[in-house]
Amino acid sequence: MGARRVAAAAGRGSRRSAVRLRRPRAGCGKRRDGEASSRTRWVVVVRARQWRDGLAAGPRPGTAGRELHMSQTKNFNLPDLGEGLPDATIVEWFVKEGDVIKLDEPLVSMETAKAVVEVPSPFSGKVLKLSGAAGDIIPTGSVLASFELDPNLPQRADGQDTGHSHGHAAPAAAPTPPPLPAAAAPVATEAAKPAAAERDDAGTVVGAMQSSNAVHAEQALAVGGVKAVPAVRATARKLGVDLSRVRATGADGAVTMADVKQAAANGSAKLGAAPAPVAAAAYAAPAPAQVSAPVQSEARTPLSAAGKPMRTQPPGVVAKGQPEPLKGVRRNMARVMADAHSKVVPTTLNDDADIHAWLPGNDVTARLVRSIVVAAQKVPAMNAWFDGEALTRTLHAQVDIGIAVDTDDGLFVPALRNADMLDARGIREGVNRLREQVESRSIAASELSGYTISLSNFGMFAGRYATPVVVPPCVAIVGAGRARHQMTPVMGGVEAHKVIPLSVTFDHRAATGGEAARFLRAMMDDLALAS
């Protein structure tokens, strides 16, 4: 194609195009049949700029001879906020479409199965699109937000990337970003190892955030004039509490978890409720409603001789409840339990531990933990991990016990590390610390995995025996029921002894029935001691 034809074609594609042609090198030309020879090297540089409404129609002063800058659009894909978590739930957006945000400023608060994570912006520029609203579930790797980069604001250099894929520029012809080369990730990982030798992924490594083995206090973020950490904001949204109307008692005027729960209990800061004087609320005219309600009830439902409503017809087929998607911890719990049920071959043994000899002041949880440690040391096969695919078993010298913690959001199982090295006081302090961190949603993700055996002390509520679920790779789990008194035969008669029901579920692929029975016997013998 000649230079004139190339220029004409470029001119038809864009009214404002800078076209530069380089002449072919000496000796290069065209064949007589019209096809370009292999030595022909035409270099055509075309830079087009799409002018939008409201922008200047002509070129800027001083840009003659320069390539015009094209605005760049980038997508931010939701990174893995934990250890292989498949999705996360939007708790609260800190920006809206059209806002301008700077690098590392708070973008959104996300709830995972392990924590409420504040995700910073990976770019500086204008927010073009937000994918989803509060409560929506976003799969890991899906587009979370789209940005129009601002070249006048600071951007993260390629060498400063945190290692997460935040999306790529979306070209017009290929909206799907190309995958990164397979060799790129290992190189970045190896280079980062020396500097991060003592750091673990706490499930919140996004943007410029870093994590370590230590438990860090979340920083209270001021949004809408209210300072609160993401976990507090998530709890307030769940309880229907307006943070702007909560009396803050935390440091620097931050709203704490206790403030939110107190406001929810007394109803002083309900969402959408307009503040009203107490007198007006007390002396409002409720008489018509109070008088008409019983009349309507009598007209609808007949009463029994005791004055209680009776149902004379079966309920209608239309149910009032509506299905809602599981989120956060409950969503992850459903996956984990289903996966465990499909892989493990569970078998459960039950018996009662006689604690008649206990001295006053014994801590039930501490004694249960100690008995598990003693039994695990006598029967190491129960304090182990099992890989069903590779058919390998790993016996552990240390005893890390997963303590099941029940919450309104679902089940957490934090790990009590090195339980074999703790005394009764250390066990109690460790359990209290884990429970407090779970309730405040400040526990690190690294504390929610890696245990070698687990304990479910469901007896503090109700129940005697159970078939607790073994979650791979663990081999066993201990369940403790509600203590009770029973008649026990002794020399010369019977006595009322206090007992604790025990249930031990084990994976029969990795342990034998004899090993499980000896483990249970060792627990019972230790619990029978006075202290």
Tab-separated table of C-alpha atoms in Angstrom, residues 177-494:
chain	number	residue	atom	x	y	z
A	177	PRO	CA	-7.527	-9.404	29.869
A	178	PRO	CA	-4.813	-11.851	28.832
A	179	PRO	CA	-3.550	-14.159	31.590
A	180	LEU	CA	-0.216	-13.457	33.187
A	181	PRO	CA	2.697	-15.658	32.050
A	182	ALA	CA	3.062	-18.776	34.160
A	183	ALA	CA	6.656	-17.952	35.012
A	184	ALA	CA	5.860	-14.475	36.318
A	185	ALA	CA	4.307	-15.514	39.617
A	186	PRO	CA	7.141	-17.821	40.812
A	187	VAL	CA	9.747	-15.162	40.079
A	188	ALA	CA	7.880	-12.579	42.152
A	189	THR	CA	7.341	-15.091	44.938
A	190	GLU	CA	10.974	-16.102	45.158
A	191	ALA	CA	12.084	-12.489	45.188
A	192	ALA	CA	9.759	-11.677	48.060
A	193	LYS	CA	10.742	-14.619	50.260
A	194	PRO	CA	13.796	-13.068	51.996
A	195	ALA	CA	11.895	-9.941	52.985
A	196	ALA	CA	8.820	-11.850	54.146
A	197	ALA	CA	10.439	-14.842	55.781
A	198	GLU	CA	8.679	-14.215	59.077
A	199	ARG	CA	5.333	-13.065	57.687
A	200	ASP	CA	2.230	-15.150	57.047
A	201	ASP	CA	-0.845	-14.435	54.956
A	202	ALA	CA	-3.502	-13.255	57.395
A	203	GLY	CA	-6.149	-13.266	54.706
A	204	THR	CA	-6.193	-9.471	54.296
A	205	VAL	CA	-3.247	-8.802	51.983
A	206	VAL	CA	-4.775	-6.395	49.481
A	207	GLY	CA	-3.434	-3.179	48.027
A	208	ALA	CA	-0.652	-1.946	50.290
A	209	MET	CA	-1.750	-3.846	53.388
A	210	GLN	CA	0.632	-6.257	55.067
A	211	SER	CA	0.138	-8.940	57.673
A	212	SER	CA	2.284	-10.758	60.174
A	213	ASN	CA	2.088	-13.422	62.830
A	214	ALA	CA	1.091	-10.797	65.394
A	215	VAL	CA	-2.534	-9.820	65.791
A	216	HIS	CA	-2.941	-6.201	64.699
A	217	ALA	CA	-5.719	-3.917	65.878
A	218	GLU	CA	-7.862	-2.636	63.033
A	219	GLN	CA	-7.673	1.060	62.326
A	220	ALA	CA	-10.902	2.938	62.793
A	221	LEU	CA	-11.954	4.544	59.529
A	222	ALA	CA	-13.905	7.792	59.456
A	223	VAL	CA	-16.723	7.447	56.922
A	224	GLY	CA	-19.631	9.854	56.977
A	225	GLY	CA	-18.192	11.522	60.062
A	226	VAL	CA	-18.235	8.282	62.094
A	227	LYS	CA	-15.083	6.403	63.088
A	228	ALA	CA	-15.395	2.607	63.300
A	229	VAL	CA	-13.483	-0.476	62.222
A	230	PRO	CA	-14.957	-2.648	59.424
A	231	ALA	CA	-16.114	-5.360	61.852
A	232	VAL	CA	-18.104	-2.807	63.861
A	233	ARG	CA	-19.683	-1.412	60.690
A	234	ALA	CA	-20.654	-4.916	59.578
A	235	THR	CA	-22.248	-5.655	62.950
A	236	ALA	CA	-24.140	-2.355	62.909
A	237	ARG	CA	-25.522	-3.087	59.452
A	238	LYS	CA	-26.571	-6.564	60.557
A	239	LEU	CA	-28.305	-5.292	63.709
A	240	GLY	CA	-29.944	-2.348	61.936
A	241	VAL	CA	-28.061	0.287	63.921
A	242	ASP	CA	-27.373	3.780	62.571
A	243	LEU	CA	-23.737	4.469	63.492
A	244	SER	CA	-24.233	8.221	63.236
A	245	ARG	CA	-26.623	8.038	66.209
A	246	VAL	CA	-24.523	5.768	68.419
A	247	ARG	CA	-22.735	7.244	71.428
A	248	ALA	CA	-19.037	6.484	70.831
A	249	THR	CA	-16.887	5.461	73.792
A	250	GLY	CA	-13.782	4.247	71.958
A	251	ALA	CA	-10.406	5.894	71.544
A	252	ASP	CA	-10.434	9.132	69.522
A	253	GLY	CA	-14.222	9.020	69.341
A	254	ALA	CA	-14.448	5.650	67.595
A	255	VAL	CA	-17.582	3.528	67.879
A	256	THR	CA	-16.830	0.180	69.512
A	257	MET	CA	-18.545	-3.190	69.233
A	258	ALA	CA	-20.004	-2.729	72.726
A	259	ASP	CA	-21.472	0.644	71.697
A	260	VAL	CA	-23.267	-0.956	68.743
A	261	LYS	CA	-24.644	-3.853	70.797
A	262	GLN	CA	-25.874	-1.505	73.511
A	263	ALA	CA	-27.581	0.714	70.936
A	264	ALA	CA	-29.213	-2.351	69.375
A	265	ALA	CA	-30.429	-3.532	72.784
A	266	ASN	CA	-32.067	-0.264	73.811
A	267	GLY	CA	-33.225	0.664	70.307
A	268	SER	CA	-31.816	4.177	70.512
A	269	ALA	CA	-30.181	4.167	67.076
A	270	LYS	CA	-32.346	2.137	64.719
A	271	LEU	CA	-31.813	2.642	60.997
A	272	GLY	CA	-34.486	4.790	59.393
A	273	ALA	CA	-36.103	5.737	62.705
A	274	ALA	CA	-36.537	9.456	63.231
A	275	PRO	CA	-35.643	10.673	66.730
A	276	ALA	CA	-38.719	11.608	68.680
A	277	PRO	CA	-39.259	13.052	72.177
A	278	VAL	CA	-39.969	10.487	74.849
A	279	ALA	CA	-43.129	12.254	75.916
A	280	ALA	CA	-44.485	12.263	72.397
A	281	ALA	CA	-43.803	8.563	72.045
A	282	ALA	CA	-45.375	7.774	75.406
A	283	TYR	CA	-48.487	9.868	74.962
A	284	ALA	CA	-49.144	9.281	71.299
A	285	ALA	CA	-52.701	8.195	70.533
A	286	PRO	CA	-52.508	4.407	70.215
A	287	ALA	CA	-56.089	3.900	71.352
A	288	PRO	CA	-57.584	3.092	67.925
A	289	ALA	CA	-54.990	0.405	67.245
A	290	GLN	CA	-55.354	-1.114	70.723
A	291	VAL	CA	-59.121	-1.228	70.489
A	292	SER	CA	-59.354	-2.520	66.929
A	293	ALA	CA	-56.705	-5.246	67.217
A	294	PRO	CA	-58.708	-7.584	69.494
A	295	VAL	CA	-61.832	-7.070	67.397
A	296	GLN	CA	-59.992	-8.079	64.223
A	297	SER	CA	-58.454	-11.086	65.978
A	298	GLU	CA	-61.866	-12.280	67.198
A	299	ALA	CA	-63.307	-11.880	63.730
A	300	ARG	CA	-60.520	-13.939	62.155
A	301	THR	CA	-59.719	-16.658	64.669
A	302	PRO	CA	-62.046	-18.476	67.081
A	303	LEU	CA	-60.920	-18.798	70.663
A	304	SER	CA	-60.650	-21.924	72.771
A	305	ALA	CA	-62.161	-22.321	76.233
A	306	ALA	CA	-58.889	-21.046	77.665
A	307	GLY	CA	-59.146	-17.915	75.549
A	308	LYS	CA	-56.350	-18.864	73.133
A	309	PRO	CA	-56.682	-18.646	69.325
A	310	MET	CA	-57.467	-21.930	67.573
A	311	ARG	CA	-56.603	-22.882	64.007
A	312	THR	CA	-59.652	-24.373	62.301
A	313	GLN	CA	-58.142	-24.712	58.816
A	314	PRO	CA	-54.735	-25.892	57.575
A	315	PRO	CA	-52.272	-23.159	56.704
A	316	GLY	CA	-52.153	-21.859	53.163
A	317	VAL	CA	-49.676	-23.184	50.638
A	318	VAL	CA	-47.917	-19.828	50.306
A	319	ALA	CA	-45.029	-19.585	52.772
A	320	LYS	CA	-43.997	-16.238	54.158
A	321	GLY	CA	-40.288	-17.024	54.317
A	322	GLN	CA	-38.082	-16.137	51.384
A	323	PRO	CA	-34.826	-17.906	50.462
A	324	GLU	CA	-31.694	-15.900	51.034
A	325	PRO	CA	-28.118	-16.758	50.034
A	326	LEU	CA	-25.696	-17.869	52.710
A	327	LYS	CA	-22.909	-15.375	53.277
A	328	GLY	CA	-19.564	-15.185	54.978
A	329	VAL	CA	-18.947	-17.748	57.686
A	330	ARG	CA	-22.144	-19.732	57.127
A	331	ARG	CA	-21.433	-19.984	53.406
A	332	ASN	CA	-17.964	-21.348	54.084
A	333	MET	CA	-19.313	-23.681	56.787
A	334	ALA	CA	-21.741	-25.210	54.294
A	335	ARG	CA	-18.924	-25.912	51.850
A	336	VAL	CA	-16.550	-27.318	54.469
A	337	MET	CA	-19.123	-29.631	56.037
A	338	ALA	CA	-20.317	-30.962	52.690
A	339	ASP	CA	-16.731	-31.576	51.610
A	340	ALA	CA	-15.924	-33.357	54.873
A	341	HIS	CA	-19.029	-35.538	54.607
A	342	SER	CA	-18.046	-36.655	51.116
A	343	LYS	CA	-14.467	-37.585	52.037
A	344	VAL	CA	-14.289	-38.875	55.618
A	345	VAL	CA	-15.272	-42.350	56.840
A	346	PRO	CA	-16.534	-41.315	60.315
A	347	THR	CA	-16.932	-43.617	63.297
A	348	THR	CA	-17.955	-42.433	66.777
A	349	LEU	CA	-17.300	-43.875	70.233
A	350	ASN	CA	-19.212	-42.692	73.327
A	351	ASP	CA	-18.600	-43.044	77.043
A	352	ASP	CA	-18.887	-41.141	80.334
A	353	ALA	CA	-15.968	-39.647	82.261
A	354	ASP	CA	-16.452	-39.834	86.032
A	355	ILE	CA	-15.462	-36.479	87.609
A	356	HIS	CA	-16.716	-37.287	91.123
A	357	ALA	CA	-13.224	-36.713	92.556
A	358	TRP	CA	-12.855	-33.167	91.215
A	359	LEU	CA	-11.947	-30.490	93.709
A	360	PRO	CA	-13.946	-27.248	93.721
A	361	GLY	CA	-12.773	-24.669	91.198
A	362	ASN	CA	-11.852	-27.021	88.344
A	363	ASP	CA	-12.212	-25.427	84.896
A	364	VAL	CA	-14.158	-27.847	82.684
A	365	THR	CA	-12.708	-26.558	79.404
A	366	ALA	CA	-9.156	-26.543	80.759
A	367	ARG	CA	-9.544	-30.108	82.035
A	368	LEU	CA	-10.960	-31.265	78.701
A	369	VAL	CA	-8.037	-29.693	76.839
A	370	ARG	CA	-5.538	-31.300	79.211
A	371	SER	CA	-7.156	-34.709	78.816
A	372	ILE	CA	-6.954	-34.416	75.022
A	373	VAL	CA	-3.249	-33.556	75.305
A	374	VAL	CA	-2.605	-36.588	77.538
A	375	ALA	CA	-4.553	-38.900	75.228
A	376	ALA	CA	-2.845	-37.526	72.102
A	377	GLN	CA	0.571	-38.181	73.614
A	378	LYS	CA	-0.406	-41.763	74.458
A	379	VAL	CA	-2.098	-42.431	71.081
A	380	PRO	CA	-0.335	-40.259	68.457
A	381	ALA	CA	-2.437	-41.767	65.654
A	382	MET	CA	-5.363	-39.576	66.734
A	383	ASN	CA	-3.297	-36.367	66.736
A	384	ALA	CA	-2.550	-36.551	63.043
A	385	TRP	CA	-3.410	-35.411	59.524
A	386	PHE	CA	-4.475	-37.748	56.749
A	387	ASP	CA	-4.263	-37.172	52.991
A	388	GLY	CA	-6.856	-39.388	51.350
A	389	GLU	CA	-5.599	-38.831	47.813
A	390	ALA	CA	-1.922	-39.463	48.494
A	391	LEU	CA	-2.721	-42.002	51.259
A	392	THR	CA	-0.215	-40.427	53.638
A	393	ARG	CA	-0.424	-39.802	57.368
A	394	THR	CA	1.372	-37.083	59.335
A	395	LEU	CA	1.831	-37.573	63.084
A	396	HIS	CA	2.329	-34.367	65.070
A	397	ALA	CA	4.540	-33.985	68.125
A	398	GLN	CA	2.806	-30.772	69.234
A	399	VAL	CA	-0.894	-30.660	70.107
A	400	ASP	CA	-2.756	-27.741	68.504
A	401	ILE	CA	-6.425	-27.993	69.459
A	402	GLY	CA	-9.159	-26.373	67.385
A	403	ILE	CA	-11.746	-24.907	69.772
A	404	ALA	CA	-15.226	-24.727	68.224
A	405	VAL	CA	-16.782	-21.290	68.871
A	406	ASP	CA	-20.458	-20.786	68.077
A	407	THR	CA	-21.537	-17.311	66.903
A	408	ASP	CA	-24.602	-15.772	65.292
A	409	ASP	CA	-22.668	-15.645	62.019
A	410	GLY	CA	-21.753	-19.331	62.100
A	411	LEU	CA	-19.082	-21.685	63.383
A	412	PHE	CA	-15.477	-20.611	63.958
A	413	VAL	CA	-12.703	-23.040	64.915
A	414	PRO	CA	-9.636	-21.073	66.103
A	415	ALA	CA	-6.517	-22.997	67.064
A	416	LEU	CA	-5.152	-23.146	70.605
A	417	ARG	CA	-1.469	-23.500	69.718
A	418	ASN	CA	0.930	-25.687	71.718
A	419	ALA	CA	-1.723	-26.808	74.176
A	420	ASP	CA	0.715	-29.460	75.408
A	421	MET	CA	2.903	-26.675	76.845
A	422	LEU	CA	0.146	-24.777	78.692
A	423	ASP	CA	-1.040	-25.121	82.272
A	424	ALA	CA	-4.658	-24.621	83.351
A	425	ARG	CA	-4.286	-20.846	83.578
A	426	GLY	CA	-2.587	-20.622	80.197
A	427	ILE	CA	-5.327	-22.721	78.612
A	428	ARG	CA	-8.069	-20.507	80.050
A	429	GLU	CA	-6.334	-17.304	78.939
A	430	GLY	CA	-5.770	-18.712	75.469
A	431	VAL	CA	-9.385	-19.823	75.065
A	432	ASN	CA	-10.680	-16.443	76.286
A	433	ARG	CA	-8.401	-14.595	73.872
A	434	LEU	CA	-9.565	-16.668	70.913
A	435	ARG	CA	-13.217	-16.213	71.830
A	436	GLU	CA	-12.869	-12.437	72.178
A	437	GLN	CA	-11.093	-12.164	68.833
A	438	VAL	CA	-13.753	-14.278	67.144
A	439	GLU	CA	-16.599	-12.212	68.585
A	440	SER	CA	-14.938	-8.954	67.508
A	441	ARG	CA	-13.985	-10.468	64.125
A	442	SER	CA	-10.376	-9.381	64.670
A	443	ILE	CA	-8.833	-12.861	64.619
A	444	ALA	CA	-6.142	-13.525	62.025
A	445	ALA	CA	-6.909	-16.071	59.323
A	446	SER	CA	-3.785	-18.007	60.282
A	447	GLU	CA	-5.413	-18.719	63.671
A	448	LEU	CA	-8.357	-20.471	62.013
A	449	SER	CA	-6.450	-23.362	60.479
A	450	GLY	CA	-3.588	-25.732	61.134
A	451	TYR	CA	-4.933	-27.437	64.266
A	452	THR	CA	-4.139	-31.135	64.738
A	453	ILE	CA	-7.298	-32.197	66.610
A	454	SER	CA	-10.451	-30.335	67.642
A	455	LEU	CA	-12.864	-29.996	70.566
A	456	SER	CA	-16.580	-29.161	70.554
A	457	ASN	CA	-17.837	-28.445	74.069
A	458	PHE	CA	-21.512	-28.321	73.111
A	459	GLY	CA	-22.518	-29.451	76.610
A	460	MET	CA	-22.427	-25.874	77.870
A	461	PHE	CA	-25.789	-25.498	76.100
A	462	ALA	CA	-27.422	-28.936	76.023
A	463	GLY	CA	-27.005	-32.479	74.784
A	464	ARG	CA	-25.200	-35.603	75.968
A	465	TYR	CA	-23.700	-37.391	72.994
A	466	ALA	CA	-23.094	-36.376	69.396
A	467	THR	CA	-21.414	-37.396	66.163
A	468	PRO	CA	-19.192	-34.350	65.537
A	469	VAL	CA	-17.839	-33.907	62.017
A	470	VAL	CA	-14.162	-34.576	61.324
A	471	VAL	CA	-12.838	-31.894	58.962
A	472	PRO	CA	-9.859	-33.030	56.858
A	473	PRO	CA	-6.950	-33.201	57.183
A	474	CYS	CA	-7.601	-33.883	60.889
A	475	VAL	CA	-8.197	-37.464	61.972
A	476	ALA	CA	-10.302	-36.925	65.112
A	477	ILE	CA	-12.610	-34.563	66.978
A	478	VAL	CA	-13.815	-34.732	70.600
A	479	GLY	CA	-17.315	-33.729	71.691
A	480	ALA	CA	-18.191	-33.045	75.341
A	481	GLY	CA	-21.831	-33.151	76.455
A	482	ARG	CA	-23.653	-31.622	79.397
A	483	ALA	CA	-22.473	-32.904	82.794
A	484	ARG	CA	-25.006	-34.787	84.872
A	485	HIS	CA	-25.295	-36.978	87.970
A	486	GLN	CA	-25.852	-40.684	87.698
A	487	MET	CA	-25.974	-43.588	90.135
A	488	THR	CA	-22.625	-45.395	90.153
A	489	PRO	CA	-22.031	-48.801	91.802
A	490	VAL	CA	-19.352	-48.723	94.527
A	491	MET	CA	-18.187	-51.183	97.150
A	492	GLY	CA	-21.136	-51.806	99.423
A	493	GLY	CA	-23.748	-49.865	97.454
A	494	VAL	CA	-24.294	-47.040	94.967
